[in-house]
CSV table of C-alpha atoms in Angstrom, one decimal:
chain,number,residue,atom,x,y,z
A,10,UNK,CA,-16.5,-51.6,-8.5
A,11,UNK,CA,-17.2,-51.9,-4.4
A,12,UNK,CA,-19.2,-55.5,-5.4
A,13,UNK,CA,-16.8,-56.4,-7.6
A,14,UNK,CA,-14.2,-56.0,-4.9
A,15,UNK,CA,-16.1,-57.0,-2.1
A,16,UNK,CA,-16.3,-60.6,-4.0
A,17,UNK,CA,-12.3,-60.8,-4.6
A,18,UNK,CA,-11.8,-60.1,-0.7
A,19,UNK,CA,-13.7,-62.6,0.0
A,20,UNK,CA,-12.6,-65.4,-2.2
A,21,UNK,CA,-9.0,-64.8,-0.7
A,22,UNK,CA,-10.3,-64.7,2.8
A,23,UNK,CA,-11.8,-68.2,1.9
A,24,UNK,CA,-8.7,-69.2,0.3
A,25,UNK,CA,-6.2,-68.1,2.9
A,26,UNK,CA,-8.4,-69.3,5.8
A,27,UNK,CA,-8.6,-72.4,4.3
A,28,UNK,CA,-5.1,-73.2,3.6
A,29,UNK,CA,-4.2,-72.1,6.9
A,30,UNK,CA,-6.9,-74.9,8.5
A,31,UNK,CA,-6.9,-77.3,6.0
A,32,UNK,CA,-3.7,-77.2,4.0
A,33,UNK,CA,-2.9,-79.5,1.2
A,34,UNK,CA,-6.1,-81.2,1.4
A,35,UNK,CA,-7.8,-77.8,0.2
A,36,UNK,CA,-5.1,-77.0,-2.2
A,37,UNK,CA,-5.9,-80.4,-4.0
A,38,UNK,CA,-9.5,-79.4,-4.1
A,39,UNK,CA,-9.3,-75.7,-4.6
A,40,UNK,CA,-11.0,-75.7,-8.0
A,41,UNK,CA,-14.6,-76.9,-6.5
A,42,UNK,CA,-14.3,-73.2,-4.3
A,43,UNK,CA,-13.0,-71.2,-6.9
A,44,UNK,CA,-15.6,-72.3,-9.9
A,45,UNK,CA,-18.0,-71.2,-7.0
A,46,UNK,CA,-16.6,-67.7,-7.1
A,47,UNK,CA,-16.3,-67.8,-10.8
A,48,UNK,CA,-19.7,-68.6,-11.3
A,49,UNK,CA,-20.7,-66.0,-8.2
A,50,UNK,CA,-19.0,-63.0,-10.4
A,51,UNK,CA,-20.3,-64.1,-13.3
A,52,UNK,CA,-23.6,-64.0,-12.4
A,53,UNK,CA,-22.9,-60.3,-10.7
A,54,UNK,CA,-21.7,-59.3,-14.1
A,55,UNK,CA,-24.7,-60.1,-15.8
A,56,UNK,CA,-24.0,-63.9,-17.3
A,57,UNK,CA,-26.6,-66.3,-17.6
A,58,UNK,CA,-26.5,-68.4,-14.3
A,59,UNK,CA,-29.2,-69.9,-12.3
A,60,UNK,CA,-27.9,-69.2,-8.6
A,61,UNK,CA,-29.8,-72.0,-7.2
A,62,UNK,CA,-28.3,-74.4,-9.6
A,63,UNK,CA,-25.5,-73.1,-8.8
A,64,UNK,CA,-25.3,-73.4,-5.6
A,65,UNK,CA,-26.9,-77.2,-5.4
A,66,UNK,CA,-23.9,-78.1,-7.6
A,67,UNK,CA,-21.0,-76.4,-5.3
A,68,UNK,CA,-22.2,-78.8,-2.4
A,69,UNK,CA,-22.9,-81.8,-4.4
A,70,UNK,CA,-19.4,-81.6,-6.2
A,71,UNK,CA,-17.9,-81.0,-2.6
A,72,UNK,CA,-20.2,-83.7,-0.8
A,73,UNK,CA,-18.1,-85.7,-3.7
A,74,UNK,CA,-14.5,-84.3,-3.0
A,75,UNK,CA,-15.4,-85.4,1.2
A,76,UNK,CA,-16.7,-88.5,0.7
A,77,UNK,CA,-13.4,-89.6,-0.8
A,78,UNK,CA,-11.7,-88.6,1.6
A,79,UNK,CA,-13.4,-89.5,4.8
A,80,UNK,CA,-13.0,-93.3,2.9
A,81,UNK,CA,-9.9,-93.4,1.8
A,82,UNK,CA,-9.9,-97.1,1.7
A,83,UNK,CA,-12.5,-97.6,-0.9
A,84,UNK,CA,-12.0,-96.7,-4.5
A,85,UNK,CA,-15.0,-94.5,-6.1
A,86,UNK,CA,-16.1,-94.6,-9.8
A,87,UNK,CA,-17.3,-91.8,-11.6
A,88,UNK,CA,-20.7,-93.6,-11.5
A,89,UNK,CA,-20.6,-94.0,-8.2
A,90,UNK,CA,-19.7,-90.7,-6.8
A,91,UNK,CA,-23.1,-89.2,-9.3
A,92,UNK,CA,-25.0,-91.6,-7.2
A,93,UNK,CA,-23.4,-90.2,-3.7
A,94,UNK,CA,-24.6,-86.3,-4.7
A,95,UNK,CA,-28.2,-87.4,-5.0
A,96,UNK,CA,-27.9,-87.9,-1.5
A,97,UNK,CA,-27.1,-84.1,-0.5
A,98,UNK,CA,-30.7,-83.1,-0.2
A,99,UNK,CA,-32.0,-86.4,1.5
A,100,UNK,CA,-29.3,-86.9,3.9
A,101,UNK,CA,-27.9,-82.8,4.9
A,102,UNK,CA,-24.2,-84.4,5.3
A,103,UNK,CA,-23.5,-80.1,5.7
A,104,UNK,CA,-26.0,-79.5,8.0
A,105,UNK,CA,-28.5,-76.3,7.5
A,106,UNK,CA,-25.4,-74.6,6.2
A,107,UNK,CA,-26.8,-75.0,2.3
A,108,UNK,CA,-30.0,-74.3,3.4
A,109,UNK,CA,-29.4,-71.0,5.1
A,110,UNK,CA,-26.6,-69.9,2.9
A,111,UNK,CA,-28.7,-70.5,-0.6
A,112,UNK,CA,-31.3,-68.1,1.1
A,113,UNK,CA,-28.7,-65.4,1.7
A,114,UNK,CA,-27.0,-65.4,-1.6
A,115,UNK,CA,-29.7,-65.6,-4.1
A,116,UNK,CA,-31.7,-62.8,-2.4
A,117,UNK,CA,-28.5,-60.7,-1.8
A,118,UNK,CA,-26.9,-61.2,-5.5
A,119,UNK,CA,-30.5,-60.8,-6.9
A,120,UNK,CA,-30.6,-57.3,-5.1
A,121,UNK,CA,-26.8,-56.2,-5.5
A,122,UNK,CA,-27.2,-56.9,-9.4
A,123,UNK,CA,-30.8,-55.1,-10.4
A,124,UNK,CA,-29.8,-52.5,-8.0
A,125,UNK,CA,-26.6,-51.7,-9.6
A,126,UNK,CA,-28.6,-52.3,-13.6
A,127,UNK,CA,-31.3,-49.6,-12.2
A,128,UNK,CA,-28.7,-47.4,-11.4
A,129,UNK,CA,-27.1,-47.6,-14.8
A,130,UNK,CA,-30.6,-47.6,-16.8
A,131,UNK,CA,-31.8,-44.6,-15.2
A,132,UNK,CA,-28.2,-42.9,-15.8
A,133,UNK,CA,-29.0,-44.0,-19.6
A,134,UNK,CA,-32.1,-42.9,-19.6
A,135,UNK,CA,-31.7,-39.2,-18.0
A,136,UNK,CA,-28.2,-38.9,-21.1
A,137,UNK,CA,-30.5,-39.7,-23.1
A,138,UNK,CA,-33.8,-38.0,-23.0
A,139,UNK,CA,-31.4,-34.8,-22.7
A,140,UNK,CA,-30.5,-34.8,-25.4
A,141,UNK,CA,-33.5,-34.6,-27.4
A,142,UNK,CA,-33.7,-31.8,-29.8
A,143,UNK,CA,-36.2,-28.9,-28.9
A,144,UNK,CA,-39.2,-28.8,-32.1
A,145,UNK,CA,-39.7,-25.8,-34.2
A,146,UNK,CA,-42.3,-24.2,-32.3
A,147,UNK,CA,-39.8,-24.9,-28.7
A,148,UNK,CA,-37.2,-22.7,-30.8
A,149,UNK,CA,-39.7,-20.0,-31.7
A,150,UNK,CA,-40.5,-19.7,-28.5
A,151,UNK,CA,-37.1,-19.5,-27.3
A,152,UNK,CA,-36.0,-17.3,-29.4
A,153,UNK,CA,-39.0,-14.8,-28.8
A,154,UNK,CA,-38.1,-15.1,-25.2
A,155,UNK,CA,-34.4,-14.7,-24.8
A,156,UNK,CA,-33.7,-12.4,-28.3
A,157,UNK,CA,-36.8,-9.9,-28.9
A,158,UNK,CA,-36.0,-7.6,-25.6
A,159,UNK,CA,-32.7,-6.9,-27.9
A,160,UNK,CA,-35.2,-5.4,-30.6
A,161,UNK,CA,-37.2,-3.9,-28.5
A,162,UNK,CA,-34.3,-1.7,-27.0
A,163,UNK,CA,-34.5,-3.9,-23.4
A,164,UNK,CA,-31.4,-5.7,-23.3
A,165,UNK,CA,-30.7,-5.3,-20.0
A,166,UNK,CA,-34.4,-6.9,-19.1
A,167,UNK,CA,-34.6,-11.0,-18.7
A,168,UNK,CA,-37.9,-12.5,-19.6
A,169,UNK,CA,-40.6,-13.1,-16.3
A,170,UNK,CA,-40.3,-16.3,-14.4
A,171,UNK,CA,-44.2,-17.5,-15.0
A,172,UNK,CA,-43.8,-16.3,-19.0
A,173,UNK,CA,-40.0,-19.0,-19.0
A,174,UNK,CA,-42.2,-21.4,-17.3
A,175,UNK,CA,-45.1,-21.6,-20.2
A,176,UNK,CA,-42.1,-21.8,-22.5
A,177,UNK,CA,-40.1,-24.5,-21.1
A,178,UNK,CA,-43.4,-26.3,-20.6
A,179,UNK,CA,-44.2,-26.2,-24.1
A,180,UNK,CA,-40.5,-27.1,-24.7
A,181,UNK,CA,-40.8,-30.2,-22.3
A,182,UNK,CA,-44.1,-31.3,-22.6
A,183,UNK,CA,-42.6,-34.8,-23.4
A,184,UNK,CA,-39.9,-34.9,-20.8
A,185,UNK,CA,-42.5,-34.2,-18.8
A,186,UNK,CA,-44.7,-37.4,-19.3
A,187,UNK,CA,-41.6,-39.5,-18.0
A,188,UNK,CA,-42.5,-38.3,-14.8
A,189,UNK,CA,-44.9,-40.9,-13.4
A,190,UNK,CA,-42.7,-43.9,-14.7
A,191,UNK,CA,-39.7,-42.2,-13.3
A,192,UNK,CA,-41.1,-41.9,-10.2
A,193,UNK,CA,-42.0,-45.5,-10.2
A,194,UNK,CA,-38.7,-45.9,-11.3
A,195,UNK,CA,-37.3,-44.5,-8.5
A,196,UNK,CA,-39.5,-45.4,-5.8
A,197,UNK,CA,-38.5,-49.7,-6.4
A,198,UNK,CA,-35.3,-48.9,-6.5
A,199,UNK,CA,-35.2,-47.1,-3.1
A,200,UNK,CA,-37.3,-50.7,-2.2
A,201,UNK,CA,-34.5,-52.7,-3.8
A,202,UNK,CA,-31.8,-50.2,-1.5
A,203,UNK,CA,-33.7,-51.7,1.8
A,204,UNK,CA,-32.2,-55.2,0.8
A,205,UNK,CA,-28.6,-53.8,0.4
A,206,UNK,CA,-29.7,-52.6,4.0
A,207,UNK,CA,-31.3,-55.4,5.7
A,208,UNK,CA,-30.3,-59.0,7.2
A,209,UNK,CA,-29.7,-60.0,2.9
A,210,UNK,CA,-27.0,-57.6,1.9
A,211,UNK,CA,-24.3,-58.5,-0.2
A,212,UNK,CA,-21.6,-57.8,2.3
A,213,UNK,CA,-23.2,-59.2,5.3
A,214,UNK,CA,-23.3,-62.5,3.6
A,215,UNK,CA,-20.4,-62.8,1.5
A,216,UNK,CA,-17.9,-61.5,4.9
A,217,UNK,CA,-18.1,-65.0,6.7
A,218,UNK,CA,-18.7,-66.7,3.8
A,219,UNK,CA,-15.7,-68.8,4.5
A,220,UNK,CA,-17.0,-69.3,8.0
A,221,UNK,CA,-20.0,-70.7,6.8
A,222,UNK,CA,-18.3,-73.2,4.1
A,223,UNK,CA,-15.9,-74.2,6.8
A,224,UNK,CA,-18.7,-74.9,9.5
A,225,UNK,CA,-20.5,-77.2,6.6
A,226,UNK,CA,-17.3,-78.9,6.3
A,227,UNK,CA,-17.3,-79.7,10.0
A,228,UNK,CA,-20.4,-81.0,10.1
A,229,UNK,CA,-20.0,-83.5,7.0
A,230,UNK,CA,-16.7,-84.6,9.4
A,231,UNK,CA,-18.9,-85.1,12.7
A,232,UNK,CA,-21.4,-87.0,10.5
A,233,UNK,CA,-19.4,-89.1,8.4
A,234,UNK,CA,-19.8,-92.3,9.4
A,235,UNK,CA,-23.9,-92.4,9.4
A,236,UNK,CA,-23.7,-90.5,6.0
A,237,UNK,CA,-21.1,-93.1,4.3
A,238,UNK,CA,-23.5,-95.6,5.9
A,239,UNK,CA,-26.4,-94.6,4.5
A,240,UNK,CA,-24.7,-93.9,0.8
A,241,UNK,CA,-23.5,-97.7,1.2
A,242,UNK,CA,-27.2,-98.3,1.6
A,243,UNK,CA,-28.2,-96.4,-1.6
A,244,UNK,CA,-25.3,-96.8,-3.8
A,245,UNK,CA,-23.9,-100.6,-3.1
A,246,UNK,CA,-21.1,-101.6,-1.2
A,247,UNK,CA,-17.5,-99.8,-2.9
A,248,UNK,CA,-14.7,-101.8,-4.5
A,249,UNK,CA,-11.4,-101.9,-2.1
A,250,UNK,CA,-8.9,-99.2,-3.3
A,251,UNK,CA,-5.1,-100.6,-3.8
A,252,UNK,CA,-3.4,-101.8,-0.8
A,253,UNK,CA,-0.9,-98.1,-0.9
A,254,UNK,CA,-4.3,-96.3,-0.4
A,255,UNK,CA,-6.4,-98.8,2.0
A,256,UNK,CA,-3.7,-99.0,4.5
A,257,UNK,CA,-3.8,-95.2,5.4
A,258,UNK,CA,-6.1,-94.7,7.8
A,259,UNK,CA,-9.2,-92.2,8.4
A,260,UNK,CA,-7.7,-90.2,11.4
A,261,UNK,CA,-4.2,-90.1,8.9
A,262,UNK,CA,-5.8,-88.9,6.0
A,263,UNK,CA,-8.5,-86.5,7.2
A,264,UNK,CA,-9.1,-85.8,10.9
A,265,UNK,CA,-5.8,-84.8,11.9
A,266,UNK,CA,-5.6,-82.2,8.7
A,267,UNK,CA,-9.6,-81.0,8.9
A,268,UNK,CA,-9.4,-79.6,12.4
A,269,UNK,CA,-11.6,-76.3,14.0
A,270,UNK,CA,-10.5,-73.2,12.6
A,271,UNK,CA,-10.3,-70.2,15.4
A,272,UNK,CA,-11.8,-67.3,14.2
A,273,UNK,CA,-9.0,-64.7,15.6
A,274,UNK,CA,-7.0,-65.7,12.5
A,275,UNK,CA,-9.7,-65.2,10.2
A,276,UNK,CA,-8.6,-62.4,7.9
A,277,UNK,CA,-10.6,-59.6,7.5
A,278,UNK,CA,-11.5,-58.2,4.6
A,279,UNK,CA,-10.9,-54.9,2.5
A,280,UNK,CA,-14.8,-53.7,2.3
A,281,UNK,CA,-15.3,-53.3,6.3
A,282,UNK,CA,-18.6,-51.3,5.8
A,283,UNK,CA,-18.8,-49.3,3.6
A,284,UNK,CA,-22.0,-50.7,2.1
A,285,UNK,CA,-24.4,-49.2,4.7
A,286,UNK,CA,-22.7,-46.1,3.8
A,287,UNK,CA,-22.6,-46.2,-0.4
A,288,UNK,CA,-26.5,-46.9,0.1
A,289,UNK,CA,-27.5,-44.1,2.1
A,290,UNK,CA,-25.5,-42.0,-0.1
A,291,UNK,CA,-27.2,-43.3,-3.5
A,292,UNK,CA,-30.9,-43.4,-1.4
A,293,UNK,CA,-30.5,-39.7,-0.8
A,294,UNK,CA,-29.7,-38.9,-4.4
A,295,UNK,CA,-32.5,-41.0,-5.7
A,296,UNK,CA,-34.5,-39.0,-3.3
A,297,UNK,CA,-34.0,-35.7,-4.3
A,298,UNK,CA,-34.2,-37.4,-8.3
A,299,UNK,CA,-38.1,-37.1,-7.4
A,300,UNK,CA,-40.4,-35.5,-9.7
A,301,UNK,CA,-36.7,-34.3,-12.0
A,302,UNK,CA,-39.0,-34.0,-15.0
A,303,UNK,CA,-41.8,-31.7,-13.8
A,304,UNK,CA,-39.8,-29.7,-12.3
A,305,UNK,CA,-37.5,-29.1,-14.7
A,306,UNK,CA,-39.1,-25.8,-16.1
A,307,UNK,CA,-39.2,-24.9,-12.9
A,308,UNK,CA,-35.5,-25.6,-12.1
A,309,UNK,CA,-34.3,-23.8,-15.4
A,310,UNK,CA,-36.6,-20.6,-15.4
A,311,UNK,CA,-35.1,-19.8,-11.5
A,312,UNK,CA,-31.6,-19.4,-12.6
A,313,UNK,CA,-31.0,-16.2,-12.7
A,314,UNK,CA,-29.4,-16.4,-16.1
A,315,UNK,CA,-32.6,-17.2,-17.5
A,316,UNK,CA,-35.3,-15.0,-15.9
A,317,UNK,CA,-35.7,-12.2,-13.9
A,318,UNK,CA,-36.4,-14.4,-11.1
A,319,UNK,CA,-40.2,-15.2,-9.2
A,320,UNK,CA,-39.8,-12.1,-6.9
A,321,UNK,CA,-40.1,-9.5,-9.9
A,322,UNK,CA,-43.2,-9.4,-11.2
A,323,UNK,CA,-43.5,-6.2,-13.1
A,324,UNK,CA,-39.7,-5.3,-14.7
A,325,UNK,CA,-39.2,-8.2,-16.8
A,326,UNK,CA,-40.0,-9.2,-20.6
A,327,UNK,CA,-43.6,-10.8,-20.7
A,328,UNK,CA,-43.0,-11.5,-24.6
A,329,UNK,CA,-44.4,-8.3,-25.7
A,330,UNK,CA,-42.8,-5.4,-23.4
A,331,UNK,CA,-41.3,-4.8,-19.8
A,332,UNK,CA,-44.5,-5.6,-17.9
A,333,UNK,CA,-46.0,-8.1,-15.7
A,334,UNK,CA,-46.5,-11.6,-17.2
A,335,UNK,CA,-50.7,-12.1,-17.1
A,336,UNK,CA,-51.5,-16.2,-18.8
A,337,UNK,CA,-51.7,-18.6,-16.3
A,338,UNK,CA,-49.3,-21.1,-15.8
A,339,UNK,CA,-49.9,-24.4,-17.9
A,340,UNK,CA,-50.3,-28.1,-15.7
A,341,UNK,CA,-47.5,-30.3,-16.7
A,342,UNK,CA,-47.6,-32.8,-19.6
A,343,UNK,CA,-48.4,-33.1,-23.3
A,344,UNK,CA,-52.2,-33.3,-23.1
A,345,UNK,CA,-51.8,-29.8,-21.2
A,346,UNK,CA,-50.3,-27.5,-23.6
A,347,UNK,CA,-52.7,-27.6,-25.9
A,348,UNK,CA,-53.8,-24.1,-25.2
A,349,UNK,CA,-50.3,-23.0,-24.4
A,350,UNK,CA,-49.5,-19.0,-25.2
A,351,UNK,CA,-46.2,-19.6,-26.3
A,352,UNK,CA,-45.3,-22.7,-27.5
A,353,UNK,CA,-47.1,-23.9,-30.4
A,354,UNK,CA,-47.2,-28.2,-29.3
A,355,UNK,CA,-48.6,-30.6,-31.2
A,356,UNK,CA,-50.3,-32.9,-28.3
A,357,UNK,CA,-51.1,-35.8,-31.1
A,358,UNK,CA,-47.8,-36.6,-31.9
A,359,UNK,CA,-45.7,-37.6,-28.8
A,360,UNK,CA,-42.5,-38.0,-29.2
A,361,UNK,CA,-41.8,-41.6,-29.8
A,362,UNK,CA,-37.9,-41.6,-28.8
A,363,UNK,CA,-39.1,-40.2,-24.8
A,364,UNK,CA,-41.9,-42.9,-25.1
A,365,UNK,CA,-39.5,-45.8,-25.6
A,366,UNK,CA,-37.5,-44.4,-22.7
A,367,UNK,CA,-41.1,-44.4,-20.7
A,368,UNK,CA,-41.0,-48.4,-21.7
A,369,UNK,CA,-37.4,-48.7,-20.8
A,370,UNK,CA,-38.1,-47.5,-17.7
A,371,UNK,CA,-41.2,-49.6,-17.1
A,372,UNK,CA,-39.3,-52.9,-17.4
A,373,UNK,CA,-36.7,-52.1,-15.2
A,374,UNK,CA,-39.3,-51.4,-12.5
A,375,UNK,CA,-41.0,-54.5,-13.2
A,376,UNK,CA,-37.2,-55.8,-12.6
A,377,UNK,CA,-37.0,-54.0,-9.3
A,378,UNK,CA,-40.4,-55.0,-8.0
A,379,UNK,CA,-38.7,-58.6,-8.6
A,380,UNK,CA,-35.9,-58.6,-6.8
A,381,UNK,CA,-37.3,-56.8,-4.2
A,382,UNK,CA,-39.3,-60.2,-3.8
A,383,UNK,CA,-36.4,-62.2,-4.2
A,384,UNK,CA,-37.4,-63.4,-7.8
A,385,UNK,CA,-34.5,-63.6,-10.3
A,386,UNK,CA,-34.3,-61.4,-13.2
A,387,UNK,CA,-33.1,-62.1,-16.8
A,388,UNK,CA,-30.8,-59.0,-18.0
A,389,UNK,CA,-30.2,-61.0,-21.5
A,390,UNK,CA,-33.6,-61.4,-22.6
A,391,UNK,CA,-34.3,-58.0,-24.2
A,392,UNK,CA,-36.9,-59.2,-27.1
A,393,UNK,CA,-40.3,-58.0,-25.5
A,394,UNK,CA,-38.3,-54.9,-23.6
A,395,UNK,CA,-39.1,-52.5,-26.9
A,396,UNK,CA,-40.9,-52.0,-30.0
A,397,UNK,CA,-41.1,-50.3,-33.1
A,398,UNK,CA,-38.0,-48.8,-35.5
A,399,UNK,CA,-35.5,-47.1,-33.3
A,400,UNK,CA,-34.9,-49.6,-30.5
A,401,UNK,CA,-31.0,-50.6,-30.0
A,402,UNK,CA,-28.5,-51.8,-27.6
A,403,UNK,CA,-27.8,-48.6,-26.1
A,404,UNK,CA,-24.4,-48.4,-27.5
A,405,UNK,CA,-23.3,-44.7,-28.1
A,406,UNK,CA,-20.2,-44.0,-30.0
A,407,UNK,CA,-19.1,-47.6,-30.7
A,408,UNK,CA,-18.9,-48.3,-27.3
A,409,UNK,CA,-20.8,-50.7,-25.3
A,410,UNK,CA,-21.2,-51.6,-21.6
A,411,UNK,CA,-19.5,-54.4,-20.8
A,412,UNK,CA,-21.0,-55.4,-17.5
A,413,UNK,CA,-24.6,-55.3,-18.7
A,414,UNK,CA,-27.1,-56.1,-21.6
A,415,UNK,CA,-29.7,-53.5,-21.0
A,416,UNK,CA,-32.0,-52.3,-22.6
A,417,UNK,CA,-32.4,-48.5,-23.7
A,418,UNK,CA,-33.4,-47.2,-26.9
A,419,UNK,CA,-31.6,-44.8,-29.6
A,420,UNK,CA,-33.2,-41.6,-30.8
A,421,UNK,CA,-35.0,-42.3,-34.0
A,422,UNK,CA,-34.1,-40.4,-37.6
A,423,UNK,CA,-34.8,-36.8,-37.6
A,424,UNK,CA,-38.3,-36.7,-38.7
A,425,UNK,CA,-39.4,-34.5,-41.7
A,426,UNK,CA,-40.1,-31.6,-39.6
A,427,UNK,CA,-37.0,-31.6,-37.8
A,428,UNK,CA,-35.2,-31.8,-40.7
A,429,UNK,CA,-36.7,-28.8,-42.3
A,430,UNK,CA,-36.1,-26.9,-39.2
A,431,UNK,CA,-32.6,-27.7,-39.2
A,432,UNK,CA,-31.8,-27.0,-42.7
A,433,UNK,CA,-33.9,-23.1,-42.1
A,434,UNK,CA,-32.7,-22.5,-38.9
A,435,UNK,CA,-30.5,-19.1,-38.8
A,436,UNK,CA,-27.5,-19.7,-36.2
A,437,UNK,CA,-29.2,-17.9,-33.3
A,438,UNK,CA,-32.0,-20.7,-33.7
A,439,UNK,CA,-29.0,-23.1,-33.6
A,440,UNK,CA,-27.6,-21.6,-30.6
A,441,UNK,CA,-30.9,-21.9,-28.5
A,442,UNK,CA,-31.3,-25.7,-29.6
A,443,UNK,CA,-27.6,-25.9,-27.9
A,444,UNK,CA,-28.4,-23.6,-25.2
A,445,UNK,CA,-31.7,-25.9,-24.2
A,446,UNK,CA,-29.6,-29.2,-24.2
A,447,UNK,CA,-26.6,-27.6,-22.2
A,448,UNK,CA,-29.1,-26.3,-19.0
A,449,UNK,CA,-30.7,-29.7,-19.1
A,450,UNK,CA,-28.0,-31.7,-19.2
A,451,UNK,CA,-26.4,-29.1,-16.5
A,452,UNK,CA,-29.3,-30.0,-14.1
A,453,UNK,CA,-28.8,-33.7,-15.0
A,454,UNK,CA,-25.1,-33.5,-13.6
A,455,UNK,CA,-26.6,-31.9,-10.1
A,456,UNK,CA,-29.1,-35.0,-9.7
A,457,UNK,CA,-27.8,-37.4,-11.2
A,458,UNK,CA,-24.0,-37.5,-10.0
């Protein structure tokens, strides 16, 4: 919404600062600035447009628009005014205005735009991956832990933090392998952040846009009289126009209307500065995002809730009775739990739904990495983004984003196993599945906001 906003502010700045200097002479050619800001949002919002392109076809279009009227006397074929844009490159009728200002765009619009599709991937991608159902060993497990001190005549005693943590690492073992790409992850987009900071931010560029435009315009007046030489040259001498039109002169038509603007009256615009202070904001949260998935056991099992807590050692459930908890803690990751105590985990068969999410998360980086570097990035070529069955739009409910085609994946069918868990599971088994989901997600909400 801010770079959506910042972008209408200032394509009226531009607009009211320009029929303020230039009047009806910019009200006759309005179109060639507003198609620029057209093309500028649609870009933002994830079309298909080449910014450099783009931009070379603003100033040749308006390089047209000003050579008609700094030669009002001559009349100018269609033919003619395609052979007068060639010369935008060779003869710099703008100055370095184009130069500078294609520099400052491309890099800033490249950085606002795969900054803002991180943010929304990685939001995907956490919704997502929480809401994986827990396998039937992670229910076991859970239900061992937070229902057997009942039988046992201990309902008052909440299981030991180290025994919660081998269970939720059995639980998460695959959450737990998004860790090293989400770090990744997260790491280029704090890169990408540095450009919404530096000399190529969006809003330090698009402010005095209009100040920029307006100074190219001046110098295409200053130099008007080599440049229509020199197109002469090139193109051939132009046909008269009518006698109503030749006998206006140069000063009538243009100079008197195309005059310095002062930059006192230049309205300001509704962003002021908020940028610097939206991106701090988002850096820290994607700070403290860090390592989310290995320390999620840890996150859950210290809610006191859950566990006993990591201060008492000896008077909580350790599976078996109200004593200390004695296995050691198990490292992080599927390959790891192989010799878990408490959660029986299959290491052989990752779970293919968090893996796609790994790959989802891999491209975006790749993305990131890109823009950093001020390379452009294709949102709308998905077909080498994911693989296998299961891969989708990431629609949920029927809805779609609008401002984006990302890439994240759907969860695959329930396998056979899952199936058979959920058509034996008693409700208390049900109720832990829930239970599982609901503290993720909750922990998700405090990172992720």
């Amino acid at each position: 919404e801010f770079f959506r906003e910042l972008l209408e502010n200032a394509e009226r700045s531009l607009n009211d600062m320009f029929v303020r200097t230039y009047g009806m002479l910019y009200m006759q050619n309005s179109e060639v600035f507003q198609d620029l800001f057209t093309e500028l949002k649609r870009y933002y919002t994830g079309g298909n447009v080449n910014l450099e392109d783009m931009l070379n076809d603003f100033w040749a279009r308006l390089l047209e628009r000003m050579f008609q009227l700094i030669n009002p006397q001559y009349h100018f074929t269609e033919d003619y005014l395609e052979c007068v844009s060639k010369y935008t490159d060779q003869l710099k009728p703008f100055g370095d205005v184009p130069r500078k200002l294609k520099v400052q765009v491309t890099r800033a619009f490249i950085a606002a735009r795969t900054f803002v599709q991180g943010l929304t991937v990685g939001r995907e991608v956490a919704n997502r991956v929480s809401k994986v159902s827990p396998t039937p060993g992670c229910i076991r497990a859970l239900m061992k832990m937070l229902y057997c001190p009942y039988c046992r005549g201990l309902p008052t005693v909440k299981p030991c933090n180290n025994y919660c943590l081998n269970v939720m690492k059995g639980c998460l073992a695959n959450q737990a392998d998004l860790d090293t790409e989400w770090n990744l992850f997260i790491d280029a987009m704090l890169l990408v952040a540095e450009r919404l900071e530096g000399p190529f931010n969006i809003e330090s560029v698009m402010d005095p846009i209009d100040v920029k435009i307006s100074e190219a315009i001046m110098n295409m007046q200053e130099n008007s009289m080599q440049v229509s030489a020199k197109v002469f040259q090139g193109c051939g001498q132009p046909k008269p126009a009518p006698a109503l039109r030749s006998s206006r002169s140069v000063p009538e038509n243009f100079n008197t209307r195309f005059r310095p603007y002062n930059p006192e009256e230049r309205p300001t615009t509704a962003a002021g500065t908020s940028l610097d202070r939206l991106v701090t904001d988002i850096k820290e949260k994607l700070k403290l995002s860090k390592k989310f998935w290995s320390t999620l056991p840890y996150t859950i099992c210290k809610d006191e809730r859950v566990t006993a807590g990591p201060s008492i050692e000896e008077d909580c459930w350790n599976g078996h009775t109200k004593a200390r908890y004695l296995p050691e803690i198990m490292n992080d990751g599927l390959t790891n739990q192989i010799n878990n105590p408490e959660v029986d985990v299959d290491i052989t068969r990752p779970d293919t739904f968090i893996r796609q999410q790994i790959m989802a998360l891999r491209v975006m980086t790749n993305k990131l990495k890109n823009a950093y570097n001020g390379n452009d990035v294709n949102f709308q070529d998905t077909s080498d983004e994911t693989s296998g069955s299961g891969s989708g739009s990431g629609c949920t409910d029927d809805i779609c984003p609008t401002e984006f085609d990302f890439v994240t994946t759907e969860a695959p069918p329930v396998d056979s196993d899952r199936r058979e868990v959920e058509a034996s599971a008693t409700h208390p088994g049900r109720s832990l599945q829930t239970l599982l989901v609901v503290f993720i997600s909750l922990v998700l909400q405090r990172q992720w906001r």
